[in-house]
Tab-separated table of C-alpha atoms in Angstrom:
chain	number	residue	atom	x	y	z
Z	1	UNK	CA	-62.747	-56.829	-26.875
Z	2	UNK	CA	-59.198	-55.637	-27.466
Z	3	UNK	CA	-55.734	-55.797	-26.452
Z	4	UNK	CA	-53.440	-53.244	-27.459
Z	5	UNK	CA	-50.172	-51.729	-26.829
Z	6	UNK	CA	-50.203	-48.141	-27.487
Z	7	UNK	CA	-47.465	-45.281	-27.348
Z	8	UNK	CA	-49.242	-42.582	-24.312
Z	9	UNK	CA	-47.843	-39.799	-22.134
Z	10	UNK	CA	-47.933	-39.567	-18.486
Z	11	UNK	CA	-50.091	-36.771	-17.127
Z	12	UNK	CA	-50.568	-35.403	-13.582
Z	13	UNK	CA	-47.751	-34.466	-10.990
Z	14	UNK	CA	-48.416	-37.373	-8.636
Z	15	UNK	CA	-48.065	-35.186	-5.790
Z	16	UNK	CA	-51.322	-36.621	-4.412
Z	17	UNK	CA	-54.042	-39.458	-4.756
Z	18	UNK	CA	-55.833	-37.580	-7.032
Z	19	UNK	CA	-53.353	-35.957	-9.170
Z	20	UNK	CA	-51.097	-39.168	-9.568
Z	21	UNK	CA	-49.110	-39.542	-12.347
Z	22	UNK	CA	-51.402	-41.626	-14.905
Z	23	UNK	CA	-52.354	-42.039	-18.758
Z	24	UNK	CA	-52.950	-39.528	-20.575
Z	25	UNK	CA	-56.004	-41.320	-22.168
Z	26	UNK	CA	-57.662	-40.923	-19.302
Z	27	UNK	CA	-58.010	-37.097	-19.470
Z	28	UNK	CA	-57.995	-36.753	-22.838
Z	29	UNK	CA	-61.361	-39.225	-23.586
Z	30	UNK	CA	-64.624	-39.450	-21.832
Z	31	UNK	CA	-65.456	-41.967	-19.091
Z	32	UNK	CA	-67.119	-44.194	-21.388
Z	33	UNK	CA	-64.561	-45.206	-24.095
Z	34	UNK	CA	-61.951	-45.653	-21.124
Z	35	UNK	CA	-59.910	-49.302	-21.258
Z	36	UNK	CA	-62.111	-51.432	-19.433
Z	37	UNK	CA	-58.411	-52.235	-18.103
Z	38	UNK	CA	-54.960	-51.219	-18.124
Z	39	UNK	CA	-51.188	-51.507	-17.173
Z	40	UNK	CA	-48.339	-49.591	-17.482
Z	41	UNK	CA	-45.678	-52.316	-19.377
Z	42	UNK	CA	-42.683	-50.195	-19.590
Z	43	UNK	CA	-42.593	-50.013	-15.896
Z	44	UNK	CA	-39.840	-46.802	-15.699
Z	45	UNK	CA	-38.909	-46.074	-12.301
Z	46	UNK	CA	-40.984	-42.983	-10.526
Z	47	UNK	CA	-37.617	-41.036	-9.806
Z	48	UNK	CA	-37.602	-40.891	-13.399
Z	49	UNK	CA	-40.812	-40.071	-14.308
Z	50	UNK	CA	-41.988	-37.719	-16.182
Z	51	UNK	CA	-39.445	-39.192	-18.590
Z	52	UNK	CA	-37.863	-36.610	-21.517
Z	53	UNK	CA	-39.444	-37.621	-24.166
Z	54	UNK	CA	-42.747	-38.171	-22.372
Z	55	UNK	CA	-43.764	-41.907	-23.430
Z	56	UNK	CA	-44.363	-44.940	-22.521
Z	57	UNK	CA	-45.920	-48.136	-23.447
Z	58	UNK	CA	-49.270	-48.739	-21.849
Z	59	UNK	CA	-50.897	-52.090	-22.274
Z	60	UNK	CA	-54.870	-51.848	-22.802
Z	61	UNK	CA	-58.114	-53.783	-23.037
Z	62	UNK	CA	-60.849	-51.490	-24.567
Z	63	UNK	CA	-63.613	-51.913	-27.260
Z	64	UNK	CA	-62.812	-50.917	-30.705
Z	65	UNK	CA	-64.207	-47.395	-30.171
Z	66	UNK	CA	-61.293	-46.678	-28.241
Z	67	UNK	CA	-59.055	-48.273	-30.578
Z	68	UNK	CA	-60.436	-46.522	-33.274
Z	69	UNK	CA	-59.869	-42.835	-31.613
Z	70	UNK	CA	-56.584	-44.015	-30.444
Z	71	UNK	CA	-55.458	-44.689	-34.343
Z	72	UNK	CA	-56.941	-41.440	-35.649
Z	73	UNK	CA	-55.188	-39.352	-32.613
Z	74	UNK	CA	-51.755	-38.052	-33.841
Z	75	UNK	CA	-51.209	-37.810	-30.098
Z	76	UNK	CA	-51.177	-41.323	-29.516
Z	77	UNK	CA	-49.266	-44.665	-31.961
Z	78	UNK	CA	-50.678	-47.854	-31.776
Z	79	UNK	CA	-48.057	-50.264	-31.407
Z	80	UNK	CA	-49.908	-53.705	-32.057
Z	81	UNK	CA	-53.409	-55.120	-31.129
Z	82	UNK	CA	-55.436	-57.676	-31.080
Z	83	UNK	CA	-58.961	-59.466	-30.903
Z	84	UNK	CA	-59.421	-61.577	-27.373
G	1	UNK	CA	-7.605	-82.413	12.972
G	2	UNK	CA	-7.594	-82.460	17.153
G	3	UNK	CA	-6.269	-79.370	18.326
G	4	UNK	CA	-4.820	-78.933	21.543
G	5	UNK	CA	-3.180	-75.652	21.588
G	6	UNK	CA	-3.817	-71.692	22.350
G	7	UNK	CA	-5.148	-68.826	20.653
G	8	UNK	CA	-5.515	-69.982	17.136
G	9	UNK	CA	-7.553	-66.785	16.170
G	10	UNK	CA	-8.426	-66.939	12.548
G	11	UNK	CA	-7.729	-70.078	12.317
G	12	UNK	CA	-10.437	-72.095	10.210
G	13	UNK	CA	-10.321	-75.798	9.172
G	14	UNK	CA	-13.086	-76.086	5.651
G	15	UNK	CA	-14.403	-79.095	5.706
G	16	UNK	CA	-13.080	-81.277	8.975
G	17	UNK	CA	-14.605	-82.324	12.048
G	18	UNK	CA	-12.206	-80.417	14.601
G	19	UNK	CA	-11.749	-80.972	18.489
G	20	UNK	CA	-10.416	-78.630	20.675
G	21	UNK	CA	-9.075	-79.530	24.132
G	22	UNK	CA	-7.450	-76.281	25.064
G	23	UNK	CA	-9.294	-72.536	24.588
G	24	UNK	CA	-9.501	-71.439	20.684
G	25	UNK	CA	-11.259	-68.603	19.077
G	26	UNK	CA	-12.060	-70.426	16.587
G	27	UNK	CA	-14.033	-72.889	14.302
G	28	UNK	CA	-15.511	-74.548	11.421
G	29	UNK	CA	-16.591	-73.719	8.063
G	30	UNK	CA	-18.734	-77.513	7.708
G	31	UNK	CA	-17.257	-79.993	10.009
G	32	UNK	CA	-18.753	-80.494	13.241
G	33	UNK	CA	-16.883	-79.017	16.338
G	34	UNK	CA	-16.677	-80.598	19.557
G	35	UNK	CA	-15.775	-79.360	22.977
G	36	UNK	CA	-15.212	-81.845	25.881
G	37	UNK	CA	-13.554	-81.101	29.334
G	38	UNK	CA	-12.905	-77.805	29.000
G	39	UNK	CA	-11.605	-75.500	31.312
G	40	UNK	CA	-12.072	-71.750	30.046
G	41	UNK	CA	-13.592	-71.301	26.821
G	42	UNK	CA	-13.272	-67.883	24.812
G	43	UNK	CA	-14.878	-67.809	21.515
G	44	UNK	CA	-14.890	-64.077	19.425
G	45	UNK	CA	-16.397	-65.685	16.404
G	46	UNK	CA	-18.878	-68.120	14.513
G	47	UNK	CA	-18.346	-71.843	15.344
G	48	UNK	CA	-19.642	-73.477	12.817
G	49	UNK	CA	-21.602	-72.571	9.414
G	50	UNK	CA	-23.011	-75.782	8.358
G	51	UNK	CA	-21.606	-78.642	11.078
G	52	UNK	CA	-23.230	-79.773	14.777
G	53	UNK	CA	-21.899	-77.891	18.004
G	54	UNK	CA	-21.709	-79.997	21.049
G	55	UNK	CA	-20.431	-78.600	24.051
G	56	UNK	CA	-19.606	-81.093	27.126
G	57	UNK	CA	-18.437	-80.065	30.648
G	58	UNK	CA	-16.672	-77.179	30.058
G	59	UNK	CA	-16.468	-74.928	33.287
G	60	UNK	CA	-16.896	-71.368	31.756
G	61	UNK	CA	-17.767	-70.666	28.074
G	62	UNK	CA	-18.304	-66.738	26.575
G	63	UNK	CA	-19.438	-66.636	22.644
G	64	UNK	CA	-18.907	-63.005	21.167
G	65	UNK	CA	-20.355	-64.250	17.840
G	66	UNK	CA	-22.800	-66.533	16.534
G	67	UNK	CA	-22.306	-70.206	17.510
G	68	UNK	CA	-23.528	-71.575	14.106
G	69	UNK	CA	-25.376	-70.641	11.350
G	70	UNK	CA	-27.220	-74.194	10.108
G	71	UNK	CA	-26.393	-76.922	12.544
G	72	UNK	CA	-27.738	-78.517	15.664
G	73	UNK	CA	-26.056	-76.956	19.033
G	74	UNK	CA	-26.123	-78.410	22.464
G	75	UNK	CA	-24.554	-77.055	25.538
G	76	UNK	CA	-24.896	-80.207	28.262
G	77	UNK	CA	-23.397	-79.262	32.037
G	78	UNK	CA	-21.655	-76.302	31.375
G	79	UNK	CA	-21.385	-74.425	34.371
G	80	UNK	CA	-21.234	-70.481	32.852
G	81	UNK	CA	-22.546	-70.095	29.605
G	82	UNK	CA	-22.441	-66.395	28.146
G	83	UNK	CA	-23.367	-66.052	24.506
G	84	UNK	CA	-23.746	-62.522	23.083
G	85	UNK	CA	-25.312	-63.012	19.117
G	86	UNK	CA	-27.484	-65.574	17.906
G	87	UNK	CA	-26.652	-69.151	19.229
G	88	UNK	CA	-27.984	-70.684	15.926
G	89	UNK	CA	-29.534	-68.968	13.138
G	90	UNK	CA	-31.771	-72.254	11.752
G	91	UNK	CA	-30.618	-75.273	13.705
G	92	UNK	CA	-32.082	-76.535	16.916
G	93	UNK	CA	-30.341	-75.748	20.528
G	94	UNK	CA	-30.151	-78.022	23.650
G	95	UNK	CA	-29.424	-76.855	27.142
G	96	UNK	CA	-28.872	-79.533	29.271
G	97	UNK	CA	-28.236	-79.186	32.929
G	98	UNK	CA	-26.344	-75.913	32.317
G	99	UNK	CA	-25.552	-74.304	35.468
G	100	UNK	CA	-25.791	-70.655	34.403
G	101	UNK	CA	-26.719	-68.836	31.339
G	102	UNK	CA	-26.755	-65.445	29.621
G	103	UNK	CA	-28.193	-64.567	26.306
G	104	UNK	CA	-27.913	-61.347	24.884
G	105	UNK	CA	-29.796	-62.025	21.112
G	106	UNK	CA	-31.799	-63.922	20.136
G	107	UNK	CA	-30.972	-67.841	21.174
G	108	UNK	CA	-32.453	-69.733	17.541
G	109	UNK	CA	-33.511	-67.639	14.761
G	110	UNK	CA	-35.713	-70.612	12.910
G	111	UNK	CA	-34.400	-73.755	14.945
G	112	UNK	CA	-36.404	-75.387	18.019
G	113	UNK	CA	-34.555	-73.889	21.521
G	114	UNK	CA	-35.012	-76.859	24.051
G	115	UNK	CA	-33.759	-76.191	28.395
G	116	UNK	CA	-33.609	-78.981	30.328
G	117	UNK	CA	-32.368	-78.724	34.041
G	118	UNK	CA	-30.616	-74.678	33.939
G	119	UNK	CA	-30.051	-73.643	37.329
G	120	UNK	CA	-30.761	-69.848	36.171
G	121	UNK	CA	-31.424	-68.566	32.850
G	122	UNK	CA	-31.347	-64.635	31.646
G	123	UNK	CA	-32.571	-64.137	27.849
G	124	UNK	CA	-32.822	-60.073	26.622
G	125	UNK	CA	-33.696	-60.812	23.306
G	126	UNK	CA	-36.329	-63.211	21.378
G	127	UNK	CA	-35.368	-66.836	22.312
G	128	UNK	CA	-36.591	-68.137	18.499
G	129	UNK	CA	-38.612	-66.617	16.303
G	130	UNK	CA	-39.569	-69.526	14.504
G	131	UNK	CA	-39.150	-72.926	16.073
G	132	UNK	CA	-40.849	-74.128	19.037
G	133	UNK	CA	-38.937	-73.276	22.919
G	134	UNK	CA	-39.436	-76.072	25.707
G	135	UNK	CA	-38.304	-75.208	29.049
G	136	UNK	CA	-38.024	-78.128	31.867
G	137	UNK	CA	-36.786	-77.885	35.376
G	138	UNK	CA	-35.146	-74.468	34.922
G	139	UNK	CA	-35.105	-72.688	38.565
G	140	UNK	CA	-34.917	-69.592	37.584
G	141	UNK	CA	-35.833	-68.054	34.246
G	142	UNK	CA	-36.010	-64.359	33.044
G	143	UNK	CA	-36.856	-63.452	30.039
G	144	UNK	CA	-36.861	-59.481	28.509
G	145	UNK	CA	-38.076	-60.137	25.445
G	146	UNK	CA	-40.465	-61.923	22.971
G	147	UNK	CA	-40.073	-65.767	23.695
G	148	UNK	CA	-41.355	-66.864	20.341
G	149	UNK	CA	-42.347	-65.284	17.870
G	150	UNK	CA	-44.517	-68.013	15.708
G	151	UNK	CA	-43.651	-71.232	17.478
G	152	UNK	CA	-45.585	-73.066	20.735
G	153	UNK	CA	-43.927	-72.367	23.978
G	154	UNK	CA	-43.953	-75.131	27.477
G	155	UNK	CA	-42.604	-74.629	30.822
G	156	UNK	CA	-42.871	-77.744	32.572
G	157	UNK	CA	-40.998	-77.738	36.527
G	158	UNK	CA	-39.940	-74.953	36.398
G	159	UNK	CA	-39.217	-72.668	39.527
G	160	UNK	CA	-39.083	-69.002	39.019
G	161	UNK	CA	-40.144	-67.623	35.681
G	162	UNK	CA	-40.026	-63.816	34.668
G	163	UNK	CA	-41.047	-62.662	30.885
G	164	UNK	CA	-41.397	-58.941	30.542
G	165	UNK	CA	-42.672	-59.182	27.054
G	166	UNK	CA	-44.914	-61.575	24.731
G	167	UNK	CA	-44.245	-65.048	25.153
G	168	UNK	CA	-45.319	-66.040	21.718
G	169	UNK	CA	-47.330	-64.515	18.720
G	170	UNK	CA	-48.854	-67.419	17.206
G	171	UNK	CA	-48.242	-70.641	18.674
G	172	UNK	CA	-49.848	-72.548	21.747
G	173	UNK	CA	-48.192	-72.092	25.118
G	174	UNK	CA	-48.205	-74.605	27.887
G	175	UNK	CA	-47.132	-74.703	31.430
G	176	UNK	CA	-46.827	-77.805	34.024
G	177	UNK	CA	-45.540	-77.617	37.893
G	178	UNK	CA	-44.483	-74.027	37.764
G	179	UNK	CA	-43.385	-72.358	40.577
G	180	UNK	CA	-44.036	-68.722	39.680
G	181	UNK	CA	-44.726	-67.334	37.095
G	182	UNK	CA	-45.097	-63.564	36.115
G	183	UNK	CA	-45.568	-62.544	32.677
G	184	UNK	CA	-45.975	-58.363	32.335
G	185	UNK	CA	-46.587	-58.836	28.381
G	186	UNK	CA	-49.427	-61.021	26.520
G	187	UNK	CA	-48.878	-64.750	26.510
G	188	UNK	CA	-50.127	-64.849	23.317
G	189	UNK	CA	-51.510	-62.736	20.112
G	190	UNK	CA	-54.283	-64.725	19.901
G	191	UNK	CA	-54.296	-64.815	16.441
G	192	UNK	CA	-53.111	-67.282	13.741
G	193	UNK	CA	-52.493	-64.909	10.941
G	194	UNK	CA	-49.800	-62.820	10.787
G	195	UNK	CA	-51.780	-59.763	10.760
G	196	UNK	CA	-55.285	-59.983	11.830
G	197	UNK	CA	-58.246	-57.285	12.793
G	198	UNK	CA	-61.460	-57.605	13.396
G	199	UNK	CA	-62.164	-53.685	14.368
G	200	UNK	CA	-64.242	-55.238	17.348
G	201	UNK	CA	-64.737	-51.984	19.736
G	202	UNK	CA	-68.040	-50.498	19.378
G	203	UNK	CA	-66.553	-47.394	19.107
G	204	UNK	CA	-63.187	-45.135	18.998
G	205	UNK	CA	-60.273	-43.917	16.764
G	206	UNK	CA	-58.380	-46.827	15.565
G	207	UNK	CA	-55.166	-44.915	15.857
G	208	UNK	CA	-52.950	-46.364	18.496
G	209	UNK	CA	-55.712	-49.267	19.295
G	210	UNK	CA	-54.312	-52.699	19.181
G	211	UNK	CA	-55.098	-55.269	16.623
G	212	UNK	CA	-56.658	-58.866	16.810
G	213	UNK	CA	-53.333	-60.083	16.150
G	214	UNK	CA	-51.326	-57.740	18.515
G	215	UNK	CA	-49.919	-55.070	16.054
G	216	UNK	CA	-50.753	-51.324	16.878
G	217	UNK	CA	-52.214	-48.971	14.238
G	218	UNK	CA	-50.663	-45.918	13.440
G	219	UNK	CA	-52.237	-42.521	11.786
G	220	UNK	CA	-50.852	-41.313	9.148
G	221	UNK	CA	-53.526	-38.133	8.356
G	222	UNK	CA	-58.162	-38.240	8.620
G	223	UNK	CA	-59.262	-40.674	10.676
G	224	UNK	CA	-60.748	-44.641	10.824
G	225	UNK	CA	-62.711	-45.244	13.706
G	226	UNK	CA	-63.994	-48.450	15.270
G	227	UNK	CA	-67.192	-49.650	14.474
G	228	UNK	CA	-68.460	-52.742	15.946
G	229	UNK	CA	-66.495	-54.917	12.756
G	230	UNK	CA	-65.343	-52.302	10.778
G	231	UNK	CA	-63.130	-49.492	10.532
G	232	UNK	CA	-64.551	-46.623	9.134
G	233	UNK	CA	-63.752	-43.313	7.264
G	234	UNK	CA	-65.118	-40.635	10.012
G	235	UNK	CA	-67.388	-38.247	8.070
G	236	UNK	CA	-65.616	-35.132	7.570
G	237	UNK	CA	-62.270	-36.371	7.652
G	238	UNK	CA	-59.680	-35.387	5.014
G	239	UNK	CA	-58.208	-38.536	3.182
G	240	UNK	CA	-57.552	-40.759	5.787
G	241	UNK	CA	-54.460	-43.348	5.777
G	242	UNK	CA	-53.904	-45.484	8.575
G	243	UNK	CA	-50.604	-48.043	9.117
G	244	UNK	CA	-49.129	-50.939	10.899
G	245	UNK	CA	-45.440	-50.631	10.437
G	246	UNK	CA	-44.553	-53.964	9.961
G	247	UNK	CA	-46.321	-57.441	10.256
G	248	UNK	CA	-42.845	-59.482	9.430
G	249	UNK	CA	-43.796	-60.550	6.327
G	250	UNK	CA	-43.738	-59.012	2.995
G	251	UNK	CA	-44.771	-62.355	0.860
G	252	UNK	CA	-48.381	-63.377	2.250
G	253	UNK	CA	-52.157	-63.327	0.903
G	254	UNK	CA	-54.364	-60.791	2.395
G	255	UNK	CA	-57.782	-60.517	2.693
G	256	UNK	CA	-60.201	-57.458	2.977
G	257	UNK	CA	-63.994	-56.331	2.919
G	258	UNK	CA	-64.348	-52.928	1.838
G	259	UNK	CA	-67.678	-50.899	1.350
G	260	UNK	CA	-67.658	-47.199	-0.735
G	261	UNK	CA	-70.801	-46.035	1.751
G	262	UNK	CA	-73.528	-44.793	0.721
G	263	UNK	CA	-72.083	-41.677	-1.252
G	264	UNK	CA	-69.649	-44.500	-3.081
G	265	UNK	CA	-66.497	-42.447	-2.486
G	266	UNK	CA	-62.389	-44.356	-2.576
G	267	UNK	CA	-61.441	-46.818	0.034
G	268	UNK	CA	-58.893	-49.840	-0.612
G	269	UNK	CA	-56.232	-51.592	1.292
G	270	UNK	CA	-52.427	-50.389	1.454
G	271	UNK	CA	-49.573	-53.320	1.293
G	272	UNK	CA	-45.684	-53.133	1.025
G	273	UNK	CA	-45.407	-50.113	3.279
G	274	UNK	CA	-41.736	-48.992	4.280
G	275	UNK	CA	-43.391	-45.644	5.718
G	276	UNK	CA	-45.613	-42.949	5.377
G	277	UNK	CA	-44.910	-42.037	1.763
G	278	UNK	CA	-43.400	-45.282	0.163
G	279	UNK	CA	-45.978	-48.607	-0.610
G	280	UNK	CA	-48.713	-49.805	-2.499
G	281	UNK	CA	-52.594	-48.804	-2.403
G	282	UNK	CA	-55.030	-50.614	-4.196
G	283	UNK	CA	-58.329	-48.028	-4.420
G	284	UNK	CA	-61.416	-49.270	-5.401
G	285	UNK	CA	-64.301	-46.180	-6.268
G	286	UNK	CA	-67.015	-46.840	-8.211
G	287	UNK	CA	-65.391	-46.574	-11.774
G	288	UNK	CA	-63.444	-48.965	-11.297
G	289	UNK	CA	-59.788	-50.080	-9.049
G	290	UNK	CA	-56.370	-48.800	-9.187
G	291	UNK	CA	-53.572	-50.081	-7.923
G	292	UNK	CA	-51.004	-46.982	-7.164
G	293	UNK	CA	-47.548	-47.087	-6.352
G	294	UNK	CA	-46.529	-44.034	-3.769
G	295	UNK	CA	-42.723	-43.757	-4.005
G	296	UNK	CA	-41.106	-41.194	-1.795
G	297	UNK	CA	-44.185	-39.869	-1.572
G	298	UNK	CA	-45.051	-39.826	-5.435
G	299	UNK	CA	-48.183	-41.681	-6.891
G	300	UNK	CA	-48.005	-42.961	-10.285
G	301	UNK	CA	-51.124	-45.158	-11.340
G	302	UNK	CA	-49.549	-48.813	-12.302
G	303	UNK	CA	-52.770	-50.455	-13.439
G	304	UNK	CA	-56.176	-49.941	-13.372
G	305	UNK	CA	-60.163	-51.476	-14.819
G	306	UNK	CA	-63.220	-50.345	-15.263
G	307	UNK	CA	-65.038	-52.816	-13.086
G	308	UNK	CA	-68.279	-50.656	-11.856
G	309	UNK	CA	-68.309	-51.131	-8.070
G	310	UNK	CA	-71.279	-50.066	-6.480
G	311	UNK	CA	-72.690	-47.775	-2.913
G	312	UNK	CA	-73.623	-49.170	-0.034
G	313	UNK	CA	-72.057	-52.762	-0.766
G	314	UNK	CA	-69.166	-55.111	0.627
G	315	UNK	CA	-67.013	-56.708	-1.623
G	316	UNK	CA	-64.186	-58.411	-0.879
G	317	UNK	CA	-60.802	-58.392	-2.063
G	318	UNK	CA	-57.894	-61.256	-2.231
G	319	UNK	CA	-54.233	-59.662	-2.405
G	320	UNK	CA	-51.546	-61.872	-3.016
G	321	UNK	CA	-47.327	-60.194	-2.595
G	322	UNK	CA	-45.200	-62.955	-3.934
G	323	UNK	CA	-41.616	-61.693	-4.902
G	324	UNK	CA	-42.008	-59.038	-7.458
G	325	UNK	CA	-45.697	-59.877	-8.136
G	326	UNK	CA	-48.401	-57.940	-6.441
G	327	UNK	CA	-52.026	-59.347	-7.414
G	328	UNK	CA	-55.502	-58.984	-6.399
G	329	UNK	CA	-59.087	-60.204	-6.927
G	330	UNK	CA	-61.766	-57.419	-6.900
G	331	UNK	CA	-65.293	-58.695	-7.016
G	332	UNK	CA	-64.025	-61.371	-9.162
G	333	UNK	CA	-61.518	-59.370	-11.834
G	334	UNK	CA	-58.215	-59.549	-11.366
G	335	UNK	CA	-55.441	-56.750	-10.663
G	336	UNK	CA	-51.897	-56.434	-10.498
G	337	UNK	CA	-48.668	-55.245	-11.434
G	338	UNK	CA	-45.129	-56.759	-11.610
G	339	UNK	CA	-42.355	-54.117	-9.347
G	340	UNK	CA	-39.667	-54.939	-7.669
G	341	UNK	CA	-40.790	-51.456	-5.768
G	342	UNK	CA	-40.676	-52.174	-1.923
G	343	UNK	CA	-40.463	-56.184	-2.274
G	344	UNK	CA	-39.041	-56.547	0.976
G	345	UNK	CA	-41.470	-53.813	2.978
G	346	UNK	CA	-43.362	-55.230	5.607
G	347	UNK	CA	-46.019	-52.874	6.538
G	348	UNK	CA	-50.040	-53.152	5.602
G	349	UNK	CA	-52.402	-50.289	5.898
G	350	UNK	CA	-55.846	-48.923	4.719
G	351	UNK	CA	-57.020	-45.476	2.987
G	352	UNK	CA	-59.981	-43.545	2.022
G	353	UNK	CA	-60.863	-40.732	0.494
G	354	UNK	CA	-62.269	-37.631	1.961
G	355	UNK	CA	-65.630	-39.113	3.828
G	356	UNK	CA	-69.180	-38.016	3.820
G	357	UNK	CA	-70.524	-41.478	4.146
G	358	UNK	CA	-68.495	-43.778	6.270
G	359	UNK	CA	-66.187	-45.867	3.894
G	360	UNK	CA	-65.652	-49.502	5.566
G	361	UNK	CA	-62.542	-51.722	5.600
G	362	UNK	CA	-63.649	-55.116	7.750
G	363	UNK	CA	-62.232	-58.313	8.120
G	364	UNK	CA	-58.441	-57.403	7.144
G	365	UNK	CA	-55.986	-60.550	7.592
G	366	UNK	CA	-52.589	-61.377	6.283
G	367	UNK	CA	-51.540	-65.155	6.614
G	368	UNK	CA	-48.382	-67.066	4.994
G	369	UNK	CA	-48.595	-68.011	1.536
């Protein structure tokens, strides 16, 4: 398993449940490479969301599929990561 | 420093025990204040912030403003007592063979309220929200409001007692050699958490019903109803969000059963709620749970796993709110974000999403950390 800190855009409008504003990943991979968990670490406030440029840092624990994608995605920079 | 003059409005002594003889306006910033054998008293302000109160056969006596913030107070044979704020905000208060007396707020915010021999008493707030309230050989007694909110209430010789509302939330209430006694509100919750329910009824919308622990639930949109221990999605219904507005506590550890039915569609608890459009949802669907903040009516997904849950099973779920920490255990994986986001709101509530097969939230308490 891995930890990483990766560079992601916000999707969604988060004028609902459904449509909330979330990580990009999460529409732009399949259901089973998703981060078996996540968190949002840079925390920006929702008034300011979507924030210009659209980024923020999103904290992950995935397999190294997803790492792999994430690294060959020009979409997405890998910060830092790490074995647990 | 005695004092034996008039009107010394404004006038504060920091630090020194003060005793008036004559009327005064004013008080103490830490020094006790003492008032013996006192004719008319006239008080616009605070007494004392840190210091004792003792009040001693003064004929008439009218407080406009708090009588202390932190100290003891006690009020022995005064024969018109008319206090308008909050007699003491954490310090205990001691009636003693007071003749006549007129609260307008609340008498001890934290501190223990204690009445021993007041010929008529008149309260239109909550007497203490926190500390314990002992009434003995008051004749009359009237009370508007909530009598305590957490602590254990006894009347014990008393003649005449009137309490329109609750006469305590939490604690145990005891009466000895009353008179009368009429109370049109609940004596007690009858629950030691500060939010309990149960969902009890066998059947029924849960809007507007009345919790285990007293609090009423409001609709927000679909519908829960009652379900002999649960509270359930009604099939059909849109996404359905239900609310208690506030359960006076926004630090606490909460715990909740919910099932995703047999069609395994969202259901989770709501915490932090200010209103309809501002708190925190935890929803837990069978990919996985998400904790969601909804700000002004925004969602933005804060954190989220992949824990599989599954249809047709109840697992339960431990929420802790501690300062800017919101945490929970989900089927044993852990949750949580850090957000200063609606610290302080003091509403709970429960979603789903659109039903076909009767989501369930059961066994939803909140109790002190």
């Amino acid at each position: 398993m891995i930890y990483a800190e990766v560079l992601c855009e916000w999707s969604g409008d988060g004028l609902s449940r459904a449509t909330a504003n979330r990580p990009r990943i999460l529409d732009d991979y399949p259901q089973d490479v998703y981060p078996y968990k996540y968190e949002d670490v840079t925390g920006q406030e929702t008034a300011q969301l979507t924030p210009d440029p659209n980024l923020f840092v999103i904290g992950i624990t995935c397999e190294q599929t997803l790492l792999d994608l994430l690294e060959a995605d020009p979409d997405y920079e890998v910060l830092w990561s790490e074995e647990l | 420093v005695p004092y034996s003059g008039d009107d010394i409005a404004a006038t504060r002594y920091i630090g020194e025990d003060v005793l008036f003889v004559g009327s005064a306006t004013s008080l103490s910033h830490e020094g006790a204040v003492t008032y013996a054998n006192t004719g008319t008293l006239s008080i616009a302000a605070r007494l004392s912030r840190i210091g004792a109160v003792v009040f001693a056969n003064i004929a008439s006596l009218a407080v406009a403003g708090s009588v202390l913030r932190i100290g003891s107070a006690a009020f022995a044979n005064v024969a018109t007592l008319s206090v308008s704020a909050i007699v003491a905000k954490f310090g205990a208060v001691v009636y003693a063979n007071v003749g006549s007396f007129a609260a307008a707020a609340s008498v001890a915010y934290k501190g223990a309220v204690s009445y021993a021999n007041v010929g008529t008493l008149a309260v239109v707030a909550s007497v203490a929200r926190t500390g314990a309230v002992a009434f003995a050989n008051a004749a009359s007694l009237s009370v508007a409001a909530i009598v305590a909110k957490f602590g254990s209430v006894a009347f014990v010789n008393t003649g005449t007692f009137a309490v329109a509302a609750r006469l305590t939330r939490i604690g145990s209430v005891t009466f000895s050699n009353v008179g009368s006694l009429a109370a049109a509100g609940e004596v007690t919750a009858g629950s030691s958490y500060l939010f309990e329910d149960q969902f009890s009824a066998a059947s029924g919308d849960v809007k507007d019903r009345v919790s285990t622990s007293g609090h009423t639930w409001i609709r927000s949109s679909g519908q829960f109803n009652d379900t002999s221990g649960k509270a359930t999605a009604a099939n059909g219904a849109a996404d359905s969000m239900y609310y208690v507005a506030d359960i006076n506590a926004s630090d606490y550890e909460s715990t909740v059963t919910f099932n995703l039915g047999s069609r395994a569609y969202g259901v989770g608890p709501i915490y932090r709620l200010s209103n309809a459009t501002n708190f925190w949802l935890y929803y837990n669907a069978t990919a996985g749970s998400t904790l969601y903040e909804c700000n002004a009516g925004a969602f933005t997904a804060r954190a989220s796993n992949s824990h599989v849950l599954g249809s047709t099973t109840d697992y339960p779920q431990v929420t802790t709110c501690s300062g800017t920490s919101i945490s929970a255990v989900i089927d044993g994986v852990t949750l949580g974000f850090t957000s200063s986001f609606n610290q302080t709101a003091e509403g709970i509530g429960m979603y789903s999403d659109f039903a076909l097969s009767g989501q369930t939230i059961a066994g939803f308490t909140v109790e002190a950390p």
